[in-house]
Short mmCIF file of N, CA, C and O in Angstrom, two decimals:
data_model
loop_
_atom_site.label_atom_id
_atom_site.label_comp_id
_atom_site.label_asym_id
_atom_site.label_seq_id
_atom_site.Cartn_x
_atom_site.Cartn_y
_atom_site.Cartn_z
N MET A 1 -59.46 12.46 -32.61
CA MET A 1 -58.86 11.57 -31.66
C MET A 1 -59.14 12.09 -30.25
O MET A 1 -58.84 13.23 -29.93
N PRO A 2 -59.72 11.23 -29.41
CA PRO A 2 -60.05 11.69 -28.06
C PRO A 2 -58.77 11.84 -27.22
O PRO A 2 -57.79 11.13 -27.43
N PRO A 3 -58.76 12.77 -26.27
CA PRO A 3 -57.58 12.95 -25.42
C PRO A 3 -57.33 11.71 -24.57
O PRO A 3 -58.25 10.97 -24.21
N ALA A 4 -56.07 11.49 -24.26
CA ALA A 4 -55.70 10.33 -23.44
C ALA A 4 -56.30 10.50 -22.06
O ALA A 4 -56.36 11.59 -21.52
N PRO A 5 -56.77 9.37 -21.48
CA PRO A 5 -57.37 9.48 -20.16
C PRO A 5 -56.33 9.91 -19.12
O PRO A 5 -55.18 9.49 -19.14
N VAL A 6 -56.75 10.78 -18.23
CA VAL A 6 -55.87 11.27 -17.17
C VAL A 6 -55.90 10.26 -16.04
O VAL A 6 -56.97 9.86 -15.58
N GLU A 7 -54.71 9.86 -15.60
CA GLU A 7 -54.64 8.88 -14.53
C GLU A 7 -54.94 9.58 -13.21
O GLU A 7 -54.30 10.56 -12.85
N ARG A 8 -55.96 9.10 -12.54
CA ARG A 8 -56.34 9.70 -11.27
C ARG A 8 -55.59 9.02 -10.14
O ARG A 8 -55.32 7.83 -10.20
N GLU A 9 -55.26 9.78 -9.16
CA GLU A 9 -54.56 9.24 -8.00
C GLU A 9 -55.57 8.51 -7.13
O GLU A 9 -56.65 9.01 -6.84
N ASN A 10 -55.21 7.30 -6.72
CA ASN A 10 -56.06 6.50 -5.87
C ASN A 10 -55.53 6.64 -4.44
O ASN A 10 -54.43 6.21 -4.13
N PRO A 11 -56.29 7.24 -3.54
CA PRO A 11 -55.79 7.50 -2.20
C PRO A 11 -55.81 6.27 -1.28
O PRO A 11 -55.67 6.40 -0.07
N GLY A 12 -55.92 5.10 -1.81
CA GLY A 12 -56.01 3.89 -0.99
C GLY A 12 -54.67 3.46 -0.39
O GLY A 12 -53.60 3.99 -0.70
N LEU A 13 -54.71 2.47 0.46
CA LEU A 13 -53.55 1.95 1.16
C LEU A 13 -52.51 1.40 0.19
O LEU A 13 -51.31 1.67 0.33
N ILE A 14 -52.93 0.64 -0.82
CA ILE A 14 -52.00 0.05 -1.78
C ILE A 14 -51.23 1.15 -2.51
O ILE A 14 -50.02 1.07 -2.72
N ASN A 15 -51.93 2.22 -2.91
CA ASN A 15 -51.29 3.34 -3.59
C ASN A 15 -50.24 3.99 -2.69
O ASN A 15 -49.14 4.32 -3.13
N GLU A 16 -50.56 4.17 -1.42
CA GLU A 16 -49.62 4.80 -0.48
C GLU A 16 -48.39 3.91 -0.26
O GLU A 16 -47.27 4.40 -0.18
N ILE A 17 -48.57 2.61 -0.19
CA ILE A 17 -47.43 1.69 -0.05
C ILE A 17 -46.56 1.75 -1.30
O ILE A 17 -45.34 1.76 -1.22
N GLY A 18 -47.18 1.85 -2.47
CA GLY A 18 -46.44 1.99 -3.72
C GLY A 18 -45.58 3.25 -3.72
O GLY A 18 -44.42 3.24 -4.13
N LYS A 19 -46.14 4.38 -3.23
CA LYS A 19 -45.38 5.62 -3.14
C LYS A 19 -44.19 5.46 -2.19
O LYS A 19 -43.10 5.97 -2.46
N LEU A 20 -44.41 4.76 -1.10
CA LEU A 20 -43.34 4.55 -0.12
C LEU A 20 -42.18 3.78 -0.74
O LEU A 20 -41.02 4.13 -0.57
N PHE A 21 -42.49 2.74 -1.53
CA PHE A 21 -41.43 1.97 -2.20
C PHE A 21 -40.68 2.83 -3.21
O PHE A 21 -39.47 2.74 -3.33
N GLU A 22 -41.39 3.67 -3.95
CA GLU A 22 -40.73 4.54 -4.94
C GLU A 22 -39.79 5.52 -4.25
O GLU A 22 -38.68 5.76 -4.71
N LYS A 23 -40.22 6.09 -3.14
CA LYS A 23 -39.38 7.05 -2.42
C LYS A 23 -38.17 6.35 -1.80
O LYS A 23 -37.09 6.91 -1.74
N SER A 24 -38.35 5.12 -1.32
CA SER A 24 -37.25 4.43 -0.64
C SER A 24 -36.14 4.03 -1.61
O SER A 24 -35.00 3.88 -1.21
N LYS A 25 -36.44 3.90 -2.89
CA LYS A 25 -35.40 3.55 -3.87
C LYS A 25 -34.31 4.61 -3.91
O LYS A 25 -33.13 4.30 -4.01
N SER A 26 -34.69 5.88 -3.81
CA SER A 26 -33.70 6.96 -3.88
C SER A 26 -32.92 7.08 -2.58
O SER A 26 -31.85 7.67 -2.56
N ALA A 27 -33.41 6.54 -1.48
CA ALA A 27 -32.72 6.62 -0.20
C ALA A 27 -31.68 5.53 -0.02
O ALA A 27 -30.81 5.63 0.82
N LEU A 28 -31.74 4.49 -0.82
CA LEU A 28 -30.79 3.39 -0.69
C LEU A 28 -29.45 3.75 -1.33
O LEU A 28 -29.41 4.44 -2.34
N PRO A 29 -28.34 3.29 -0.75
CA PRO A 29 -27.04 3.58 -1.36
C PRO A 29 -26.88 2.80 -2.67
O PRO A 29 -27.49 1.76 -2.87
N ALA A 30 -26.02 3.33 -3.51
CA ALA A 30 -25.76 2.66 -4.79
C ALA A 30 -25.02 1.35 -4.53
O ALA A 30 -24.24 1.23 -3.59
N LEU A 31 -25.29 0.37 -5.37
CA LEU A 31 -24.61 -0.91 -5.24
C LEU A 31 -23.16 -0.78 -5.67
O LEU A 31 -22.84 -0.05 -6.60
N LYS A 32 -22.27 -1.48 -4.98
CA LYS A 32 -20.85 -1.42 -5.30
C LYS A 32 -20.47 -2.59 -6.18
O LYS A 32 -21.09 -3.65 -6.12
N ASN A 33 -19.42 -2.38 -6.97
CA ASN A 33 -18.94 -3.49 -7.78
C ASN A 33 -18.12 -4.43 -6.89
O ASN A 33 -17.72 -4.04 -5.78
N PRO A 34 -17.85 -5.65 -7.32
CA PRO A 34 -17.13 -6.62 -6.46
C PRO A 34 -15.77 -6.12 -5.99
O PRO A 34 -15.37 -6.38 -4.86
N GLY A 35 -15.06 -5.37 -6.82
CA GLY A 35 -13.74 -4.86 -6.41
C GLY A 35 -13.84 -3.90 -5.25
O GLY A 35 -13.04 -3.95 -4.31
N GLU A 36 -14.84 -3.01 -5.29
CA GLU A 36 -15.02 -2.07 -4.20
C GLU A 36 -15.41 -2.79 -2.92
O GLU A 36 -14.95 -2.45 -1.82
N THR A 37 -16.24 -3.81 -3.03
CA THR A 37 -16.65 -4.58 -1.87
C THR A 37 -15.46 -5.30 -1.24
O THR A 37 -15.30 -5.31 -0.02
N ILE A 38 -14.59 -5.87 -2.05
CA ILE A 38 -13.40 -6.55 -1.53
C ILE A 38 -12.48 -5.56 -0.83
O ILE A 38 -11.94 -5.85 0.24
N ASN A 39 -12.32 -4.36 -1.39
CA ASN A 39 -11.50 -3.33 -0.75
C ASN A 39 -12.08 -2.95 0.61
O ASN A 39 -11.34 -2.79 1.58
N ASP A 40 -13.40 -2.79 0.68
CA ASP A 40 -14.04 -2.47 1.95
C ASP A 40 -13.80 -3.56 2.98
O ASP A 40 -13.50 -3.30 4.13
N LEU A 41 -13.94 -4.81 2.54
CA LEU A 41 -13.74 -5.93 3.46
C LEU A 41 -12.29 -6.03 3.91
O LEU A 41 -12.02 -6.33 5.07
N SER A 42 -11.36 -5.75 3.03
CA SER A 42 -9.95 -5.83 3.42
C SER A 42 -9.61 -4.72 4.41
O SER A 42 -8.78 -4.91 5.29
N ASN A 43 -10.25 -3.57 4.29
CA ASN A 43 -10.02 -2.50 5.27
C ASN A 43 -10.56 -2.90 6.63
O ASN A 43 -9.95 -2.58 7.65
N ILE A 44 -11.67 -3.58 6.65
CA ILE A 44 -12.24 -4.03 7.92
C ILE A 44 -11.39 -5.14 8.52
O ILE A 44 -11.16 -5.19 9.73
N ALA A 45 -10.90 -6.02 7.68
CA ALA A 45 -10.19 -7.21 8.15
C ALA A 45 -8.70 -6.96 8.40
O ALA A 45 -8.00 -7.87 8.82
N ARG A 46 -8.21 -5.75 8.11
CA ARG A 46 -6.80 -5.47 8.34
C ARG A 46 -6.46 -5.76 9.79
O ARG A 46 -7.19 -5.35 10.70
N PRO A 47 -5.36 -6.44 10.04
CA PRO A 47 -5.03 -6.73 11.42
C PRO A 47 -4.68 -5.46 12.18
O PRO A 47 -4.04 -4.56 11.65
N SER A 48 -5.15 -5.38 13.39
CA SER A 48 -4.82 -4.25 14.24
C SER A 48 -4.45 -4.78 15.61
O SER A 48 -4.83 -5.87 16.00
N THR A 49 -3.68 -3.99 16.32
CA THR A 49 -3.18 -4.39 17.62
C THR A 49 -3.40 -3.26 18.60
O THR A 49 -3.20 -2.09 18.26
N VAL A 50 -3.78 -3.60 19.81
CA VAL A 50 -3.90 -2.61 20.87
C VAL A 50 -2.56 -2.53 21.58
O VAL A 50 -2.01 -3.55 22.00
N VAL A 51 -2.02 -1.32 21.69
CA VAL A 51 -0.75 -1.11 22.38
C VAL A 51 -0.97 -0.16 23.55
O VAL A 51 -1.91 0.62 23.57
N THR A 52 -0.10 -0.25 24.52
CA THR A 52 -0.13 0.66 25.66
C THR A 52 1.18 1.42 25.72
O THR A 52 2.20 0.97 25.22
N GLY A 53 1.15 2.56 26.33
CA GLY A 53 2.33 3.40 26.47
C GLY A 53 1.87 4.78 26.88
O GLY A 53 0.83 4.95 27.51
N ARG A 54 2.64 5.78 26.51
CA ARG A 54 2.29 7.15 26.87
C ARG A 54 2.86 8.08 25.80
O ARG A 54 4.06 8.14 25.59
N ALA A 55 1.99 8.81 25.11
CA ALA A 55 2.40 9.77 24.10
C ALA A 55 1.57 11.04 24.27
O ALA A 55 0.35 10.96 24.44
N ALA A 56 2.23 12.18 24.22
CA ALA A 56 1.56 13.46 24.46
C ALA A 56 0.60 13.81 23.33
O ALA A 56 0.88 13.56 22.16
N CYS A 57 -0.51 14.41 23.71
CA CYS A 57 -1.45 14.96 22.74
C CYS A 57 -1.04 16.41 22.48
O CYS A 57 -0.60 17.10 23.40
N VAL A 58 -1.18 16.86 21.26
CA VAL A 58 -0.87 18.26 20.95
C VAL A 58 -2.09 19.11 21.27
O VAL A 58 -3.21 18.62 21.34
N VAL A 59 -1.86 20.40 21.46
CA VAL A 59 -2.95 21.33 21.74
C VAL A 59 -3.38 21.94 20.41
O VAL A 59 -2.57 22.52 19.69
N ALA A 60 -4.65 21.78 20.09
CA ALA A 60 -5.19 22.31 18.84
C ALA A 60 -5.37 23.82 18.94
O ALA A 60 -5.23 24.41 20.01
N SER A 61 -5.72 24.43 17.83
CA SER A 61 -5.89 25.89 17.80
C SER A 61 -7.00 26.39 18.72
O SER A 61 -6.97 27.53 19.15
N ASN A 62 -7.94 25.54 19.06
CA ASN A 62 -9.02 25.93 19.96
C ASN A 62 -8.70 25.56 21.42
O ASN A 62 -9.58 25.53 22.26
N ASP A 63 -7.43 25.26 21.71
CA ASP A 63 -6.93 24.90 23.05
C ASP A 63 -7.45 23.55 23.55
O ASP A 63 -7.28 23.23 24.72
N ALA A 64 -8.07 22.77 22.71
CA ALA A 64 -8.51 21.42 23.09
C ALA A 64 -7.41 20.43 22.71
O ALA A 64 -6.65 20.67 21.78
N PRO A 65 -7.31 19.32 23.43
CA PRO A 65 -6.29 18.33 23.08
C PRO A 65 -6.64 17.61 21.78
O PRO A 65 -7.78 17.25 21.55
N ASP A 66 -5.64 17.43 20.92
CA ASP A 66 -5.79 16.67 19.68
C ASP A 66 -4.90 15.44 19.82
O ASP A 66 -3.69 15.55 19.70
N CYS A 67 -5.50 14.31 20.11
CA CYS A 67 -4.72 13.12 20.43
C CYS A 67 -4.44 12.20 19.24
O CYS A 67 -3.84 11.15 19.42
N LYS A 68 -4.84 12.58 18.04
CA LYS A 68 -4.54 11.74 16.86
C LYS A 68 -3.03 11.63 16.66
O LYS A 68 -2.51 10.54 16.42
N ILE A 69 -2.33 12.74 16.76
CA ILE A 69 -0.87 12.71 16.59
C ILE A 69 -0.24 11.89 17.71
O ILE A 69 0.68 11.11 17.47
N GLY A 70 -0.74 12.02 18.92
CA GLY A 70 -0.24 11.22 20.04
C GLY A 70 -0.45 9.73 19.81
O GLY A 70 0.43 8.92 20.08
N ALA A 71 -1.62 9.36 19.29
CA ALA A 71 -1.90 7.95 19.00
C ALA A 71 -0.98 7.45 17.90
O ALA A 71 -0.44 6.33 17.99
N ASP A 72 -0.76 8.27 16.87
CA ASP A 72 0.17 7.88 15.80
C ASP A 72 1.58 7.68 16.35
O ASP A 72 2.25 6.70 16.02
N ARG A 73 2.02 8.60 17.20
CA ARG A 73 3.37 8.49 17.78
C ARG A 73 3.50 7.24 18.65
O ARG A 73 4.52 6.56 18.61
N LEU A 74 2.47 6.96 19.44
CA LEU A 74 2.50 5.77 20.29
C LEU A 74 2.60 4.51 19.43
O LEU A 74 3.42 3.63 19.68
N CYS A 75 1.82 4.44 18.37
CA CYS A 75 1.85 3.28 17.48
C CYS A 75 3.17 3.18 16.74
O CYS A 75 3.73 2.09 16.58
N GLN A 76 3.69 4.31 16.28
CA GLN A 76 4.97 4.31 15.58
C GLN A 76 6.11 3.86 16.49
O GLN A 76 7.04 3.19 16.04
N SER A 77 6.01 4.18 17.78
CA SER A 77 7.06 3.74 18.71
C SER A 77 7.04 2.22 18.90
O SER A 77 8.01 1.64 19.37
N LYS A 78 5.94 1.58 18.53
CA LYS A 78 5.81 0.13 18.63
C LYS A 78 5.96 -0.56 17.28
O LYS A 78 5.69 -1.74 17.14
N GLY A 79 6.33 0.22 16.24
CA GLY A 79 6.59 -0.36 14.92
C GLY A 79 5.41 -0.36 13.97
O GLY A 79 5.46 -1.01 12.93
N PHE A 80 4.33 0.35 14.31
CA PHE A 80 3.17 0.42 13.43
C PHE A 80 3.17 1.74 12.69
O PHE A 80 3.94 2.66 13.00
N ARG A 81 2.29 1.86 11.71
CA ARG A 81 2.24 3.07 10.89
C ARG A 81 1.40 4.17 11.53
O ARG A 81 1.80 5.32 11.56
N GLU A 82 0.20 3.83 11.99
CA GLU A 82 -0.70 4.84 12.55
C GLU A 82 -1.61 4.21 13.57
O GLU A 82 -1.65 2.99 13.73
N GLY A 83 -2.35 5.05 14.27
CA GLY A 83 -3.23 4.51 15.29
C GLY A 83 -4.38 5.42 15.63
O GLY A 83 -4.48 6.56 15.16
N LYS A 84 -5.25 4.89 16.46
CA LYS A 84 -6.39 5.64 16.95
C LYS A 84 -6.44 5.46 18.46
O LYS A 84 -6.46 4.32 18.95
N GLY A 85 -6.42 6.55 19.18
CA GLY A 85 -6.41 6.49 20.64
C GLY A 85 -7.71 5.95 21.20
O GLY A 85 -8.79 6.32 20.75
N ILE A 86 -7.60 5.06 22.18
CA ILE A 86 -8.80 4.54 22.83
C ILE A 86 -8.81 4.83 24.33
O ILE A 86 -9.83 4.66 24.97
N ASP A 87 -7.67 5.26 24.87
CA ASP A 87 -7.59 5.65 26.28
C ASP A 87 -6.67 6.84 26.40
O ASP A 87 -5.61 6.89 25.76
N THR A 88 -7.07 7.79 27.23
CA THR A 88 -6.23 8.95 27.47
C THR A 88 -6.09 9.19 28.97
O THR A 88 -6.86 8.64 29.76
N ASP A 89 -5.11 9.99 29.31
CA ASP A 89 -4.87 10.37 30.70
C ASP A 89 -4.57 11.86 30.70
O ASP A 89 -4.01 12.37 29.73
N ALA A 90 -4.94 12.54 31.74
CA ALA A 90 -4.67 13.97 31.85
C ALA A 90 -4.17 14.26 33.26
O ALA A 90 -4.56 13.61 34.22
N PHE A 91 -3.28 15.23 33.34
CA PHE A 91 -2.86 15.69 34.65
C PHE A 91 -2.54 17.17 34.58
O PHE A 91 -2.36 17.74 33.51
N GLU A 92 -2.50 17.78 35.74
CA GLU A 92 -2.25 19.20 35.83
C GLU A 92 -0.78 19.43 36.15
O GLU A 92 -0.26 18.90 37.13
N LYS A 93 -0.10 20.19 35.31
CA LYS A 93 1.31 20.51 35.51
C LYS A 93 1.38 21.96 35.97
O LYS A 93 0.89 22.87 35.29
N CYS A 94 1.98 22.17 37.15
CA CYS A 94 2.00 23.50 37.74
C CYS A 94 3.42 24.02 37.91
O CYS A 94 4.37 23.25 38.06
N SER A 95 3.51 25.33 37.94
CA SER A 95 4.78 26.00 38.23
C SER A 95 5.15 25.70 39.68
O SER A 95 4.27 25.61 40.55
N PRO A 96 6.44 25.58 39.99
CA PRO A 96 6.84 25.36 41.39
C PRO A 96 6.37 26.46 42.33
O PRO A 96 6.20 26.23 43.53
N LEU A 97 6.12 27.64 41.81
CA LEU A 97 5.65 28.75 42.65
C LEU A 97 4.34 28.43 43.34
O LEU A 97 4.05 28.94 44.42
N VAL A 98 3.53 27.61 42.72
CA VAL A 98 2.21 27.27 43.27
C VAL A 98 2.34 26.64 44.65
O VAL A 98 1.47 26.79 45.50
N TYR A 99 3.45 25.95 44.88
CA TYR A 99 3.62 25.21 46.13
C TYR A 99 4.25 26.04 47.24
O TYR A 99 4.39 25.56 48.37
N LEU A 100 4.64 27.28 46.97
CA LEU A 100 5.22 28.13 48.00
C LEU A 100 4.12 28.66 48.91
O LEU A 100 3.06 29.06 48.44
N PRO A 101 4.37 28.67 50.20
CA PRO A 101 3.37 29.20 51.13
C PRO A 101 3.07 30.68 50.83
O PRO A 101 3.98 31.45 50.55
N GLY A 102 1.82 31.03 50.83
CA GLY A 102 1.41 32.40 50.62
C GLY A 102 1.24 32.81 49.17
O GLY A 102 0.77 33.91 48.88
N HIS A 103 1.64 31.95 48.24
CA HIS A 103 1.49 32.29 46.81
C HIS A 103 0.03 32.13 46.39
O HIS A 103 -0.59 31.10 46.64
N LYS A 104 -0.50 33.18 45.78
CA LYS A 104 -1.87 33.10 45.26
C LYS A 104 -1.80 32.55 43.85
O LYS A 104 -1.10 33.08 43.00
N ARG A 105 -2.53 31.51 43.65
CA ARG A 105 -2.51 30.82 42.35
C ARG A 105 -3.14 31.70 41.27
O ARG A 105 -4.26 32.17 41.40
N GLY A 106 -2.40 31.88 40.19
CA GLY A 106 -2.89 32.67 39.06
C GLY A 106 -3.43 31.78 37.96
O GLY A 106 -3.24 30.55 37.97
N PRO A 107 -4.07 32.37 36.96
CA PRO A 107 -4.69 31.57 35.89
C PRO A 107 -3.67 30.84 35.02
O PRO A 107 -4.02 29.84 34.39
N ASN A 108 -2.44 31.30 34.95
CA ASN A 108 -1.44 30.65 34.10
C ASN A 108 -0.43 29.82 34.89
O ASN A 108 0.58 29.40 34.32
N ASP A 109 -0.69 29.61 36.17
CA ASP A 109 0.25 28.84 36.99
C ASP A 109 0.22 27.35 36.67
O ASP A 109 1.21 26.65 36.88
N CYS A 110 -0.89 26.84 36.21
CA CYS A 110 -1.03 25.41 35.93
C CYS A 110 -1.67 25.22 34.55
O CYS A 110 -2.43 26.05 34.09
N LYS A 111 -1.32 24.11 33.93
CA LYS A 111 -1.97 23.75 32.66
C LYS A 111 -2.20 22.25 32.65
O LYS A 111 -1.48 21.48 33.29
N THR A 112 -3.23 21.84 31.92
CA THR A 112 -3.56 20.43 31.82
C THR A 112 -2.83 19.83 30.63
O THR A 112 -2.86 20.39 29.53
N GLU A 113 -2.17 18.71 30.84
CA GLU A 113 -1.50 17.98 29.76
C GLU A 113 -2.23 16.67 29.56
O GLU A 113 -2.62 16.00 30.52
N ASN A 114 -2.43 16.31 28.30
CA ASN A 114 -3.15 15.09 27.93
C ASN A 114 -2.23 14.12 27.22
O ASN A 114 -1.35 14.53 26.45
N PHE A 115 -2.44 12.83 27.48
CA PHE A 115 -1.63 11.78 26.88
C PHE A 115 -2.51 10.65 26.40
O PHE A 115 -3.54 10.34 27.01
N VAL A 116 -2.09 10.02 25.31
CA VAL A 116 -2.72 8.78 24.86
C VAL A 116 -2.01 7.66 25.61
O VAL A 116 -0.78 7.61 25.62
N THR A 117 -2.77 6.78 26.24
CA THR A 117 -2.16 5.67 26.98
C THR A 117 -2.44 4.30 26.34
O THR A 117 -1.76 3.34 26.66
N ARG A 118 -3.44 4.26 25.48
CA ARG A 118 -3.76 3.02 24.77
C ARG A 118 -4.29 3.38 23.40
O ARG A 118 -5.07 4.31 23.26
N ALA A 119 -3.85 2.64 22.38
CA ALA A 119 -4.28 2.94 21.00
C ALA A 119 -4.41 1.64 20.21
O ALA A 119 -3.78 0.64 20.52
N ILE A 120 -5.27 1.70 19.20
CA ILE A 120 -5.38 0.62 18.23
C ILE A 120 -4.49 0.99 17.07
O ILE A 120 -4.63 2.06 16.48
N CYS A 121 -3.56 0.13 16.75
CA CYS A 121 -2.55 0.43 15.72
C CYS A 121 -2.71 -0.46 14.50
O CYS A 121 -3.12 -1.60 14.60
N GLN A 122 -2.31 0.10 13.36
CA GLN A 122 -2.31 -0.65 12.10
C GLN A 122 -1.02 -0.38 11.37
O GLN A 122 -0.44 0.64 11.44
#
């Protein structure tokens, strides 16, 4: 019995396009079942409201403001469950000593405080 013929690779354009289609199949996301699709759509379509107010942002462990808790508090004060901040405000809060004549301002005399002023609530 003669050996099976070895398939040779054809370096032509059609062969390269075929390879591209085969590779792209693995890059596409898996198809979802109808229930998962409806859940995704309901999450997108959930009603949300933009609220205004003022809620403090907490200081994270890296000394950066973390305004998620502030956005949640702002939304909860308006009767919603949670929120996402879309506007913030910051100001510098200083010790009264800073305003005395002749006082040299030190590194710990003032600190920046951040607030969420507008949030999308759900």
